[in-house]
mmCIF file with all atom_site columns, C-alpha atoms in Angstrom:
data_model
loop_
_atom_site.group_PDB
_atom_site.id
_atom_site.type_symbol
_atom_site.label_atom_id
_atom_site.label_alt_id
_atom_site.label_comp_id
_atom_site.label_asym_id
_atom_site.label_entity_id
_atom_site.label_seq_id
_atom_site.pdbx_PDB_ins_code
_atom_site.Cartn_x
_atom_site.Cartn_y
_atom_site.Cartn_z
_atom_site.occupancy
_atom_site.B_iso_or_equiv
_atom_site.pdbx_formal_charge
_atom_site.auth_seq_id
_atom_site.auth_comp_id
_atom_site.auth_asym_id
_atom_site.auth_atom_id
_atom_site.pdbx_PDB_model_num
ATOM 1   C CA . MET A 1 1   ? -49.705 -1.650  -10.300 1.00 0.00 ? 1   MET A CA 1
ATOM 2   C CA . GLY A 1 2   ? -48.502 -3.441  -7.176  1.00 0.00 ? 2   GLY A CA 1
ATOM 3   C CA . PHE A 1 3   ? -45.485 -2.520  -5.055  1.00 0.00 ? 3   PHE A CA 1
ATOM 4   C CA . ASN A 1 4   ? -42.933 -5.272  -5.616  1.00 0.00 ? 4   ASN A CA 1
ATOM 5   C CA . VAL A 1 5   ? -40.119 -6.446  -3.343  1.00 0.00 ? 5   VAL A CA 1
ATOM 6   C CA . ALA A 1 6   ? -37.617 -8.953  -4.749  1.00 0.00 ? 6   ALA A CA 1
ATOM 7   C CA . ILE A 1 7   ? -35.476 -11.004 -2.360  1.00 0.00 ? 7   ILE A CA 1
ATOM 8   C CA . ASP A 1 8   ? -32.802 -13.183 -3.927  1.00 0.00 ? 8   ASP A CA 1
ATOM 9   C CA . GLY A 1 9   ? -30.049 -15.263 -2.409  1.00 0.00 ? 9   GLY A CA 1
ATOM 10  C CA . PRO A 1 10  ? -28.497 -18.717 -2.099  1.00 0.00 ? 10  PRO A CA 1
ATOM 11  C CA . ALA A 1 11  ? -30.039 -21.793 -0.482  1.00 0.00 ? 11  ALA A CA 1
ATOM 12  C CA . GLY A 1 12  ? -30.321 -21.590 3.306   1.00 0.00 ? 12  GLY A CA 1
ATOM 13  C CA . ALA A 1 13  ? -29.949 -17.813 3.548   1.00 0.00 ? 13  ALA A CA 1
ATOM 14  C CA . GLY A 1 14  ? -33.300 -17.501 5.303   1.00 0.00 ? 14  GLY A CA 1
ATOM 15  C CA . LYS A 1 15  ? -35.129 -15.884 2.385   1.00 0.00 ? 15  LYS A CA 1
ATOM 16  C CA . SER A 1 16  ? -38.483 -17.547 3.024   1.00 0.00 ? 16  SER A CA 1
ATOM 17  C CA . THR A 1 17  ? -38.522 -16.867 6.759   1.00 0.00 ? 17  THR A CA 1
ATOM 18  C CA . ILE A 1 18  ? -37.481 -13.239 6.285   1.00 0.00 ? 18  ILE A CA 1
ATOM 19  C CA . ALA A 1 19  ? -39.857 -12.625 3.365   1.00 0.00 ? 19  ALA A CA 1
ATOM 20  C CA . LYS A 1 20  ? -42.852 -14.060 5.241   1.00 0.00 ? 20  LYS A CA 1
ATOM 21  C CA . LEU A 1 21  ? -42.242 -11.846 8.274   1.00 0.00 ? 21  LEU A CA 1
ATOM 22  C CA . ALA A 1 22  ? -41.579 -8.735  6.185   1.00 0.00 ? 22  ALA A CA 1
ATOM 23  C CA . ALA A 1 23  ? -44.728 -9.366  4.154   1.00 0.00 ? 23  ALA A CA 1
ATOM 24  C CA . LYS A 1 24  ? -46.769 -9.625  7.361   1.00 0.00 ? 24  LYS A CA 1
ATOM 25  C CA . GLU A 1 25  ? -45.231 -6.401  8.680   1.00 0.00 ? 25  GLU A CA 1
ATOM 26  C CA . LEU A 1 26  ? -45.989 -4.556  5.431   1.00 0.00 ? 26  LEU A CA 1
ATOM 27  C CA . ASP A 1 27  ? -49.352 -6.279  4.816   1.00 0.00 ? 27  ASP A CA 1
ATOM 28  C CA . PHE A 1 28  ? -48.067 -7.585  1.463   1.00 0.00 ? 28  PHE A CA 1
ATOM 29  C CA . ILE A 1 29  ? -48.673 -10.959 -0.152  1.00 0.00 ? 29  ILE A CA 1
ATOM 30  C CA . TYR A 1 30  ? -45.756 -13.356 0.226   1.00 0.00 ? 30  TYR A CA 1
ATOM 31  C CA . VAL A 1 31  ? -44.937 -15.371 -2.900  1.00 0.00 ? 31  VAL A CA 1
ATOM 32  C CA . ASP A 1 32  ? -42.447 -18.206 -2.388  1.00 0.00 ? 32  ASP A CA 1
ATOM 33  C CA . THR A 1 33  ? -41.269 -18.939 -5.921  1.00 0.00 ? 33  THR A CA 1
ATOM 34  C CA . GLY A 1 34  ? -38.957 -21.668 -4.657  1.00 0.00 ? 34  GLY A CA 1
ATOM 35  C CA . ALA A 1 35  ? -42.016 -23.487 -3.318  1.00 0.00 ? 35  ALA A CA 1
ATOM 36  C CA . MET A 1 36  ? -43.587 -23.281 -6.757  1.00 0.00 ? 36  MET A CA 1
ATOM 37  C CA . TYR A 1 37  ? -40.539 -24.933 -8.315  1.00 0.00 ? 37  TYR A CA 1
ATOM 38  C CA . ARG A 1 38  ? -40.599 -27.530 -5.564  1.00 0.00 ? 38  ARG A CA 1
ATOM 39  C CA . GLY A 1 39  ? -44.239 -28.137 -6.438  1.00 0.00 ? 39  GLY A CA 1
ATOM 40  C CA . LEU A 1 40  ? -43.246 -29.082 -9.974  1.00 0.00 ? 40  LEU A CA 1
ATOM 41  C CA . ALA A 1 41  ? -40.373 -31.145 -8.559  1.00 0.00 ? 41  ALA A CA 1
ATOM 42  C CA . VAL A 1 42  ? -42.886 -33.209 -6.568  1.00 0.00 ? 42  VAL A CA 1
ATOM 43  C CA . HIS A 1 43  ? -44.712 -33.892 -9.835  1.00 0.00 ? 43  HIS A CA 1
ATOM 44  C CA . PHE A 1 44  ? -41.512 -35.068 -11.547 1.00 0.00 ? 44  PHE A CA 1
ATOM 45  C CA . LEU A 1 45  ? -40.583 -37.339 -8.644  1.00 0.00 ? 45  LEU A CA 1
ATOM 46  C CA . LYS A 1 46  ? -44.094 -38.794 -8.541  1.00 0.00 ? 46  LYS A CA 1
ATOM 47  C CA . LYS A 1 47  ? -43.615 -39.817 -12.159 1.00 0.00 ? 47  LYS A CA 1
ATOM 48  C CA . GLY A 1 48  ? -40.268 -41.454 -11.374 1.00 0.00 ? 48  GLY A CA 1
ATOM 49  C CA . ILE A 1 49  ? -38.255 -38.959 -13.411 1.00 0.00 ? 49  ILE A CA 1
ATOM 50  C CA . GLU A 1 50  ? -34.560 -38.451 -12.667 1.00 0.00 ? 50  GLU A CA 1
ATOM 51  C CA . PRO A 1 51  ? -33.106 -34.902 -12.570 1.00 0.00 ? 51  PRO A CA 1
ATOM 52  C CA . GLU A 1 52  ? -30.962 -35.634 -15.635 1.00 0.00 ? 52  GLU A CA 1
ATOM 53  C CA . GLU A 1 53  ? -33.959 -36.626 -17.803 1.00 0.00 ? 53  GLU A CA 1
ATOM 54  C CA . THR A 1 54  ? -34.573 -33.150 -19.196 1.00 0.00 ? 54  THR A CA 1
ATOM 55  C CA . ASP A 1 55  ? -36.780 -34.278 -22.082 1.00 0.00 ? 55  ASP A CA 1
ATOM 56  C CA . ARG A 1 56  ? -39.121 -36.146 -19.733 1.00 0.00 ? 56  ARG A CA 1
ATOM 57  C CA . ILE A 1 57  ? -39.204 -33.160 -17.380 1.00 0.00 ? 57  ILE A CA 1
ATOM 58  C CA . ALA A 1 58  ? -40.118 -30.812 -20.239 1.00 0.00 ? 58  ALA A CA 1
ATOM 59  C CA . GLN A 1 59  ? -42.894 -33.172 -21.323 1.00 0.00 ? 59  GLN A CA 1
ATOM 60  C CA . ALA A 1 60  ? -44.178 -33.640 -17.768 1.00 0.00 ? 60  ALA A CA 1
ATOM 61  C CA . CYS A 1 61  ? -44.632 -29.868 -17.396 1.00 0.00 ? 61  CYS A CA 1
ATOM 62  C CA . LYS A 1 62  ? -47.607 -30.115 -19.745 1.00 0.00 ? 62  LYS A CA 1
ATOM 63  C CA . GLU A 1 63  ? -49.420 -32.368 -17.275 1.00 0.00 ? 63  GLU A CA 1
ATOM 64  C CA . ALA A 1 64  ? -48.832 -30.245 -14.173 1.00 0.00 ? 64  ALA A CA 1
ATOM 65  C CA . GLU A 1 65  ? -50.634 -27.210 -12.819 1.00 0.00 ? 65  GLU A CA 1
ATOM 66  C CA . VAL A 1 66  ? -49.044 -25.512 -9.811  1.00 0.00 ? 66  VAL A CA 1
ATOM 67  C CA . THR A 1 67  ? -51.171 -22.929 -8.039  1.00 0.00 ? 67  THR A CA 1
ATOM 68  C CA . ILE A 1 68  ? -50.944 -20.802 -4.899  1.00 0.00 ? 68  ILE A CA 1
ATOM 69  C CA . GLY A 1 69  ? -53.619 -20.601 -2.239  1.00 0.00 ? 69  GLY A CA 1
ATOM 70  C CA . TYR A 1 70  ? -53.831 -19.219 1.289   1.00 0.00 ? 70  TYR A CA 1
ATOM 71  C CA . GLU A 1 71  ? -55.223 -20.873 4.400   1.00 0.00 ? 71  GLU A CA 1
ATOM 72  C CA . ASN A 1 72  ? -55.365 -18.726 7.528   1.00 0.00 ? 72  ASN A CA 1
ATOM 73  C CA . GLY A 1 73  ? -52.987 -16.314 5.818   1.00 0.00 ? 73  GLY A CA 1
ATOM 74  C CA . ILE A 1 74  ? -50.397 -19.024 5.150   1.00 0.00 ? 74  ILE A CA 1
ATOM 75  C CA . GLN A 1 75  ? -49.344 -19.814 1.586   1.00 0.00 ? 75  GLN A CA 1
ATOM 76  C CA . GLN A 1 76  ? -50.201 -23.282 0.315   1.00 0.00 ? 76  GLN A CA 1
ATOM 77  C CA . ILE A 1 77  ? -48.960 -24.954 -2.864  1.00 0.00 ? 77  ILE A CA 1
ATOM 78  C CA . TYR A 1 78  ? -51.294 -27.111 -4.911  1.00 0.00 ? 78  TYR A CA 1
ATOM 79  C CA . LEU A 1 79  ? -50.293 -29.606 -7.606  1.00 0.00 ? 79  LEU A CA 1
ATOM 80  C CA . ASN A 1 80  ? -53.198 -30.458 -9.891  1.00 0.00 ? 80  ASN A CA 1
ATOM 81  C CA . GLY A 1 81  ? -55.571 -29.515 -7.095  1.00 0.00 ? 81  GLY A CA 1
ATOM 82  C CA . GLU A 1 82  ? -53.771 -31.484 -4.344  1.00 0.00 ? 82  GLU A CA 1
ATOM 83  C CA . ASN A 1 83  ? -52.235 -29.614 -1.413  1.00 0.00 ? 83  ASN A CA 1
ATOM 84  C CA . ILE A 1 84  ? -48.592 -30.759 -1.370  1.00 0.00 ? 84  ILE A CA 1
ATOM 85  C CA . THR A 1 85  ? -47.194 -28.089 0.970   1.00 0.00 ? 85  THR A CA 1
ATOM 86  C CA . GLY A 1 86  ? -46.084 -30.711 3.495   1.00 0.00 ? 86  GLY A CA 1
ATOM 87  C CA . ARG A 1 87  ? -43.772 -32.388 0.974   1.00 0.00 ? 87  ARG A CA 1
ATOM 88  C CA . LEU A 1 88  ? -41.913 -29.315 -0.208  1.00 0.00 ? 88  LEU A CA 1
ATOM 89  C CA . ARG A 1 89  ? -39.030 -29.375 2.294   1.00 0.00 ? 89  ARG A CA 1
ATOM 90  C CA . ASP A 1 90  ? -37.922 -32.929 1.463   1.00 0.00 ? 90  ASP A CA 1
ATOM 91  C CA . GLU A 1 91  ? -34.233 -33.002 0.447   1.00 0.00 ? 91  GLU A CA 1
ATOM 92  C CA . LYS A 1 92  ? -34.966 -34.967 -2.750  1.00 0.00 ? 92  LYS A CA 1
ATOM 93  C CA . VAL A 1 93  ? -37.566 -32.392 -3.732  1.00 0.00 ? 93  VAL A CA 1
ATOM 94  C CA . GLY A 1 94  ? -35.093 -29.563 -3.099  1.00 0.00 ? 94  GLY A CA 1
ATOM 95  C CA . ASN A 1 95  ? -32.395 -31.147 -5.247  1.00 0.00 ? 95  ASN A CA 1
ATOM 96  C CA . MET A 1 96  ? -34.838 -31.909 -8.056  1.00 0.00 ? 96  MET A CA 1
ATOM 97  C CA . ALA A 1 97  ? -36.129 -28.321 -7.953  1.00 0.00 ? 97  ALA A CA 1
ATOM 98  C CA . SER A 1 98  ? -32.593 -26.902 -8.082  1.00 0.00 ? 98  SER A CA 1
ATOM 99  C CA . LYS A 1 99  ? -31.704 -28.977 -11.134 1.00 0.00 ? 99  LYS A CA 1
ATOM 100 C CA . SER A 1 100 ? -35.010 -28.807 -13.010 1.00 0.00 ? 100 SER A CA 1
ATOM 101 C CA . SER A 1 101 ? -35.395 -25.036 -12.553 1.00 0.00 ? 101 SER A CA 1
ATOM 102 C CA . ALA A 1 102 ? -32.685 -24.517 -15.190 1.00 0.00 ? 102 ALA A CA 1
ATOM 103 C CA . ILE A 1 103 ? -34.879 -26.152 -17.853 1.00 0.00 ? 103 ILE A CA 1
ATOM 104 C CA . PRO A 1 104 ? -36.643 -23.503 -20.016 1.00 0.00 ? 104 PRO A CA 1
ATOM 105 C CA . GLN A 1 105 ? -40.029 -25.249 -20.042 1.00 0.00 ? 105 GLN A CA 1
ATOM 106 C CA . VAL A 1 106 ? -40.068 -25.388 -16.245 1.00 0.00 ? 106 VAL A CA 1
ATOM 107 C CA . ARG A 1 107 ? -39.351 -21.674 -15.897 1.00 0.00 ? 107 ARG A CA 1
ATOM 108 C CA . GLU A 1 108 ? -41.896 -20.710 -18.546 1.00 0.00 ? 108 GLU A CA 1
ATOM 109 C CA . LYS A 1 109 ? -44.541 -22.754 -16.758 1.00 0.00 ? 109 LYS A CA 1
ATOM 110 C CA . LEU A 1 110 ? -44.300 -20.621 -13.616 1.00 0.00 ? 110 LEU A CA 1
ATOM 111 C CA . LEU A 1 111 ? -43.105 -17.229 -14.830 1.00 0.00 ? 111 LEU A CA 1
ATOM 112 C CA . GLU A 1 112 ? -46.484 -16.013 -16.085 1.00 0.00 ? 112 GLU A CA 1
ATOM 113 C CA . LEU A 1 113 ? -48.242 -16.724 -12.779 1.00 0.00 ? 113 LEU A CA 1
ATOM 114 C CA . GLN A 1 114 ? -45.516 -14.962 -10.812 1.00 0.00 ? 114 GLN A CA 1
ATOM 115 C CA . ARG A 1 115 ? -45.609 -11.810 -12.952 1.00 0.00 ? 115 ARG A CA 1
ATOM 116 C CA . THR A 1 116 ? -49.406 -11.663 -12.996 1.00 0.00 ? 116 THR A CA 1
ATOM 117 C CA . LEU A 1 117 ? -49.470 -11.692 -9.187  1.00 0.00 ? 117 LEU A CA 1
ATOM 118 C CA . ALA A 1 118 ? -46.889 -8.912  -9.049  1.00 0.00 ? 118 ALA A CA 1
ATOM 119 C CA . LYS A 1 119 ? -48.845 -6.708  -11.461 1.00 0.00 ? 119 LYS A CA 1
ATOM 120 C CA . THR A 1 120 ? -52.015 -6.784  -9.427  1.00 0.00 ? 120 THR A CA 1
ATOM 121 C CA . LYS A 1 121 ? -50.855 -7.097  -5.811  1.00 0.00 ? 121 LYS A CA 1
ATOM 122 C CA . ASP A 1 122 ? -48.305 -5.694  -3.370  1.00 0.00 ? 122 ASP A CA 1
ATOM 123 C CA . VAL A 1 123 ? -45.949 -8.672  -3.134  1.00 0.00 ? 123 VAL A CA 1
ATOM 124 C CA . ILE A 1 124 ? -42.715 -9.840  -1.604  1.00 0.00 ? 124 ILE A CA 1
ATOM 125 C CA . MET A 1 125 ? -41.246 -12.536 -3.807  1.00 0.00 ? 125 MET A CA 1
ATOM 126 C CA . ASP A 1 126 ? -38.157 -14.565 -2.979  1.00 0.00 ? 126 ASP A CA 1
ATOM 127 C CA . GLY A 1 127 ? -36.062 -16.919 -5.057  1.00 0.00 ? 127 GLY A CA 1
ATOM 128 C CA . ARG A 1 128 ? -32.829 -17.073 -7.028  1.00 0.00 ? 128 ARG A CA 1
ATOM 129 C CA . ASP A 1 129 ? -33.504 -14.685 -9.930  1.00 0.00 ? 129 ASP A CA 1
ATOM 130 C CA . ILE A 1 130 ? -36.403 -12.448 -8.895  1.00 0.00 ? 130 ILE A CA 1
ATOM 131 C CA . GLY A 1 131 ? -34.583 -9.122  -9.140  1.00 0.00 ? 131 GLY A CA 1
ATOM 132 C CA . THR A 1 132 ? -32.626 -10.053 -12.257 1.00 0.00 ? 132 THR A CA 1
ATOM 133 C CA . CYS A 1 133 ? -35.248 -11.939 -14.277 1.00 0.00 ? 133 CYS A CA 1
ATOM 134 C CA . VAL A 1 134 ? -38.749 -12.363 -12.846 1.00 0.00 ? 134 VAL A CA 1
ATOM 135 C CA . LEU A 1 135 ? -39.262 -8.798  -11.549 1.00 0.00 ? 135 LEU A CA 1
ATOM 136 C CA . PRO A 1 136 ? -36.423 -6.703  -13.014 1.00 0.00 ? 136 PRO A CA 1
ATOM 137 C CA . ASP A 1 137 ? -38.389 -3.495  -12.283 1.00 0.00 ? 137 ASP A CA 1
ATOM 138 C CA . ALA A 1 138 ? -39.137 -4.324  -8.637  1.00 0.00 ? 138 ALA A CA 1
ATOM 139 C CA . ASP A 1 139 ? -39.416 -1.287  -6.365  1.00 0.00 ? 139 ASP A CA 1
ATOM 140 C CA . VAL A 1 140 ? -37.034 -2.797  -3.799  1.00 0.00 ? 140 VAL A CA 1
ATOM 141 C CA . LYS A 1 141 ? -34.402 -5.475  -4.425  1.00 0.00 ? 141 LYS A CA 1
ATOM 142 C CA . VAL A 1 142 ? -32.474 -7.346  -1.750  1.00 0.00 ? 142 VAL A CA 1
ATOM 143 C CA . PHE A 1 143 ? -29.733 -9.954  -2.082  1.00 0.00 ? 143 PHE A CA 1
ATOM 144 C CA . LEU A 1 144 ? -29.800 -11.925 1.156   1.00 0.00 ? 144 LEU A CA 1
ATOM 145 C CA . THR A 1 145 ? -26.854 -14.168 1.922   1.00 0.00 ? 145 THR A CA 1
ATOM 146 C CA . ALA A 1 146 ? -24.861 -15.770 4.755   1.00 0.00 ? 146 ALA A CA 1
ATOM 147 C CA . SER A 1 147 ? -21.693 -17.830 4.957   1.00 0.00 ? 147 SER A CA 1
ATOM 148 C CA . VAL A 1 148 ? -21.868 -21.464 3.824   1.00 0.00 ? 148 VAL A CA 1
ATOM 149 C CA . ARG A 1 149 ? -21.100 -22.621 7.364   1.00 0.00 ? 149 ARG A CA 1
ATOM 150 C CA . THR A 1 150 ? -23.854 -20.481 8.857   1.00 0.00 ? 150 THR A CA 1
ATOM 151 C CA . ARG A 1 151 ? -26.406 -21.722 6.327   1.00 0.00 ? 151 ARG A CA 1
ATOM 152 C CA . ALA A 1 152 ? -25.362 -25.339 6.886   1.00 0.00 ? 152 ALA A CA 1
ATOM 153 C CA . LYS A 1 153 ? -25.731 -24.961 10.663  1.00 0.00 ? 153 LYS A CA 1
ATOM 154 C CA . ARG A 1 154 ? -29.225 -23.512 10.275  1.00 0.00 ? 154 ARG A CA 1
ATOM 155 C CA . ARG A 1 155 ? -30.320 -26.372 8.032   1.00 0.00 ? 155 ARG A CA 1
ATOM 156 C CA . TYR A 1 156 ? -28.688 -28.953 10.311  1.00 0.00 ? 156 TYR A CA 1
ATOM 157 C CA . GLU A 1 157 ? -30.525 -27.629 13.358  1.00 0.00 ? 157 GLU A CA 1
ATOM 158 C CA . GLU A 1 158 ? -33.794 -27.597 11.436  1.00 0.00 ? 158 GLU A CA 1
ATOM 159 C CA . LEU A 1 159 ? -33.412 -31.244 10.390  1.00 0.00 ? 159 LEU A CA 1
ATOM 160 C CA . VAL A 1 160 ? -32.272 -32.413 13.834  1.00 0.00 ? 160 VAL A CA 1
ATOM 161 C CA . GLU A 1 161 ? -35.298 -30.756 15.391  1.00 0.00 ? 161 GLU A CA 1
ATOM 162 C CA . LYS A 1 162 ? -37.476 -32.801 13.022  1.00 0.00 ? 162 LYS A CA 1
ATOM 163 C CA . GLY A 1 163 ? -35.651 -35.992 14.019  1.00 0.00 ? 163 GLY A CA 1
ATOM 164 C CA . ILE A 1 164 ? -33.997 -36.432 10.614  1.00 0.00 ? 164 ILE A CA 1
ATOM 165 C CA . ALA A 1 165 ? -30.564 -38.087 10.654  1.00 0.00 ? 165 ALA A CA 1
ATOM 166 C CA . CYS A 1 166 ? -27.859 -35.971 9.008   1.00 0.00 ? 166 CYS A CA 1
ATOM 167 C CA . THR A 1 167 ? -24.355 -34.599 9.447   1.00 0.00 ? 167 THR A CA 1
ATOM 168 C CA . LEU A 1 168 ? -23.235 -30.994 9.303   1.00 0.00 ? 168 LEU A CA 1
ATOM 169 C CA . ASN A 1 169 ? -20.460 -31.785 6.801   1.00 0.00 ? 169 ASN A CA 1
ATOM 170 C CA . GLU A 1 170 ? -22.886 -33.475 4.412   1.00 0.00 ? 170 GLU A CA 1
ATOM 171 C CA . ILE A 1 171 ? -25.237 -30.515 4.510   1.00 0.00 ? 171 ILE A CA 1
ATOM 172 C CA . GLU A 1 172 ? -22.371 -28.056 4.003   1.00 0.00 ? 172 GLU A CA 1
ATOM 173 C CA . LYS A 1 173 ? -21.192 -30.031 0.971   1.00 0.00 ? 173 LYS A CA 1
ATOM 174 C CA . ASP A 1 174 ? -24.724 -30.098 -0.454  1.00 0.00 ? 174 ASP A CA 1
ATOM 175 C CA . ILE A 1 175 ? -25.096 -26.326 -0.019  1.00 0.00 ? 175 ILE A CA 1
ATOM 176 C CA . GLN A 1 176 ? -21.745 -25.659 -1.723  1.00 0.00 ? 176 GLN A CA 1
ATOM 177 C CA . GLU A 1 177 ? -22.769 -27.852 -4.654  1.00 0.00 ? 177 GLU A CA 1
ATOM 178 C CA . ARG A 1 178 ? -26.155 -26.157 -4.920  1.00 0.00 ? 178 ARG A CA 1
ATOM 179 C CA . ASP A 1 179 ? -24.529 -22.697 -4.836  1.00 0.00 ? 179 ASP A CA 1
ATOM 180 C CA . GLU A 1 180 ? -22.220 -23.707 -7.682  1.00 0.00 ? 180 GLU A CA 1
ATOM 181 C CA . ARG A 1 181 ? -25.077 -25.187 -9.706  1.00 0.00 ? 181 ARG A CA 1
ATOM 182 C CA . ASP A 1 182 ? -27.398 -22.225 -9.179  1.00 0.00 ? 182 ASP A CA 1
ATOM 183 C CA . SER A 1 183 ? -24.787 -19.567 -9.951  1.00 0.00 ? 183 SER A CA 1
ATOM 184 C CA . THR A 1 184 ? -23.354 -21.205 -13.083 1.00 0.00 ? 184 THR A CA 1
ATOM 185 C CA . ARG A 1 185 ? -26.492 -22.403 -14.862 1.00 0.00 ? 185 ARG A CA 1
ATOM 186 C CA . LYS A 1 186 ? -27.042 -20.861 -18.300 1.00 0.00 ? 186 LYS A CA 1
ATOM 187 C CA . ILE A 1 187 ? -30.635 -19.769 -17.738 1.00 0.00 ? 187 ILE A CA 1
ATOM 188 C CA . ALA A 1 188 ? -31.330 -17.140 -15.040 1.00 0.00 ? 188 ALA A CA 1
ATOM 189 C CA . PRO A 1 189 ? -28.334 -17.891 -12.798 1.00 0.00 ? 189 PRO A CA 1
ATOM 190 C CA . LEU A 1 190 ? -28.203 -16.851 -9.162  1.00 0.00 ? 190 LEU A CA 1
ATOM 191 C CA . LYS A 1 191 ? -26.554 -13.441 -8.957  1.00 0.00 ? 191 LYS A CA 1
ATOM 192 C CA . GLN A 1 192 ? -26.995 -10.111 -7.245  1.00 0.00 ? 192 GLN A CA 1
ATOM 193 C CA . ALA A 1 193 ? -28.857 -7.510  -9.303  1.00 0.00 ? 193 ALA A CA 1
ATOM 194 C CA . GLU A 1 194 ? -26.839 -4.337  -9.822  1.00 0.00 ? 194 GLU A CA 1
ATOM 195 C CA . ASP A 1 195 ? -29.411 -2.252  -7.944  1.00 0.00 ? 195 ASP A CA 1
ATOM 196 C CA . ALA A 1 196 ? -29.996 -4.753  -5.107  1.00 0.00 ? 196 ALA A CA 1
ATOM 197 C CA . VAL A 1 197 ? -29.099 -4.058  -1.485  1.00 0.00 ? 197 VAL A CA 1
ATOM 198 C CA . LEU A 1 198 ? -26.727 -6.714  -0.123  1.00 0.00 ? 198 LEU A CA 1
ATOM 199 C CA . ILE A 1 199 ? -27.622 -8.062  3.327   1.00 0.00 ? 199 ILE A CA 1
ATOM 200 C CA . ASP A 1 200 ? -25.331 -10.631 4.959   1.00 0.00 ? 200 ASP A CA 1
ATOM 201 C CA . SER A 1 201 ? -27.332 -12.245 7.769   1.00 0.00 ? 201 SER A CA 1
ATOM 202 C CA . SER A 1 202 ? -24.465 -14.342 9.185   1.00 0.00 ? 202 SER A CA 1
ATOM 203 C CA . GLU A 1 203 ? -24.237 -12.192 12.316  1.00 0.00 ? 203 GLU A CA 1
ATOM 204 C CA . MET A 1 204 ? -27.777 -10.788 12.288  1.00 0.00 ? 204 MET A CA 1
ATOM 205 C CA . THR A 1 205 ? -30.974 -11.910 13.966  1.00 0.00 ? 205 THR A CA 1
ATOM 206 C CA . VAL A 1 206 ? -34.096 -12.574 11.931  1.00 0.00 ? 206 VAL A CA 1
ATOM 207 C CA . ASN A 1 207 ? -35.779 -9.475  13.363  1.00 0.00 ? 207 ASN A CA 1
ATOM 208 C CA . GLU A 1 208 ? -32.812 -7.270  12.464  1.00 0.00 ? 208 GLU A CA 1
ATOM 209 C CA . VAL A 1 209 ? -32.985 -8.405  8.833   1.00 0.00 ? 209 VAL A CA 1
ATOM 210 C CA . VAL A 1 210 ? -36.751 -7.915  8.683   1.00 0.00 ? 210 VAL A CA 1
ATOM 211 C CA . LYS A 1 211 ? -36.465 -4.387  10.089  1.00 0.00 ? 211 LYS A CA 1
ATOM 212 C CA . GLN A 1 212 ? -33.847 -3.483  7.487   1.00 0.00 ? 212 GLN A CA 1
ATOM 213 C CA . ILE A 1 213 ? -36.023 -4.702  4.602   1.00 0.00 ? 213 ILE A CA 1
ATOM 214 C CA . VAL A 1 214 ? -39.154 -2.999  5.944   1.00 0.00 ? 214 VAL A CA 1
ATOM 215 C CA . ALA A 1 215 ? -37.171 0.229   6.265   1.00 0.00 ? 215 ALA A CA 1
ATOM 216 C CA . LEU A 1 216 ? -36.104 -0.016  2.626   1.00 0.00 ? 216 LEU A CA 1
ATOM 217 C CA . CYS A 1 217 ? -39.753 -0.274  1.597   1.00 0.00 ? 217 CYS A CA 1
ATOM 218 C CA . LYS A 1 218 ? -40.721 2.785   3.619   1.00 0.00 ? 218 LYS A CA 1
ATOM 219 C CA . ARG A 1 219 ? -37.784 5.022   2.785   1.00 0.00 ? 219 ARG A CA 1
ATOM 220 C CA . ASP A 1 220 ? -39.874 7.431   0.738   1.00 0.00 ? 220 ASP A CA 1
#
């Protein structure tokens, strides 16, 4: 049985960055569940499906196979054998993933792979419902958050660095809407597990957060 670490939290909280670094420090496998949902989202967008077309999304799940691979220790996402990692951070993909992840067939498609990995490997898994739904018996649970403004600034700086035109207010509005959508959906909503440790990274450095999570894993 693997040692499992679940990191949940809202969009832009730095879950992926923190989880990757903590996994490297602990020599665990990092599993980005959000990237897996984004992988399916790429499939839906390729087929010209709109987020509101739930029946088409459910049907399209049958034609998609999302798998995880590693190249030079870095996680890669494959859709029907094609490496689509480079497309995962597109804003349209993120919005489609947020909306489509509430559809039962989408969640069922990926849940089995996620749990199988956790049974056989020492993993750090991050997402929206890892500690409450995917890995309810995880050895360590963390709910990582930050203020909406802080998360918007981080995303804004990331996009500007890539030369993508955007405004801070637009990004802040998008994050607020995504928070509302993720926390109020009927299936596996975003929420802090009762036994999760709350970490607010608004005034913390990345290294400070990583050290705190690593310490939680080594407390015994």
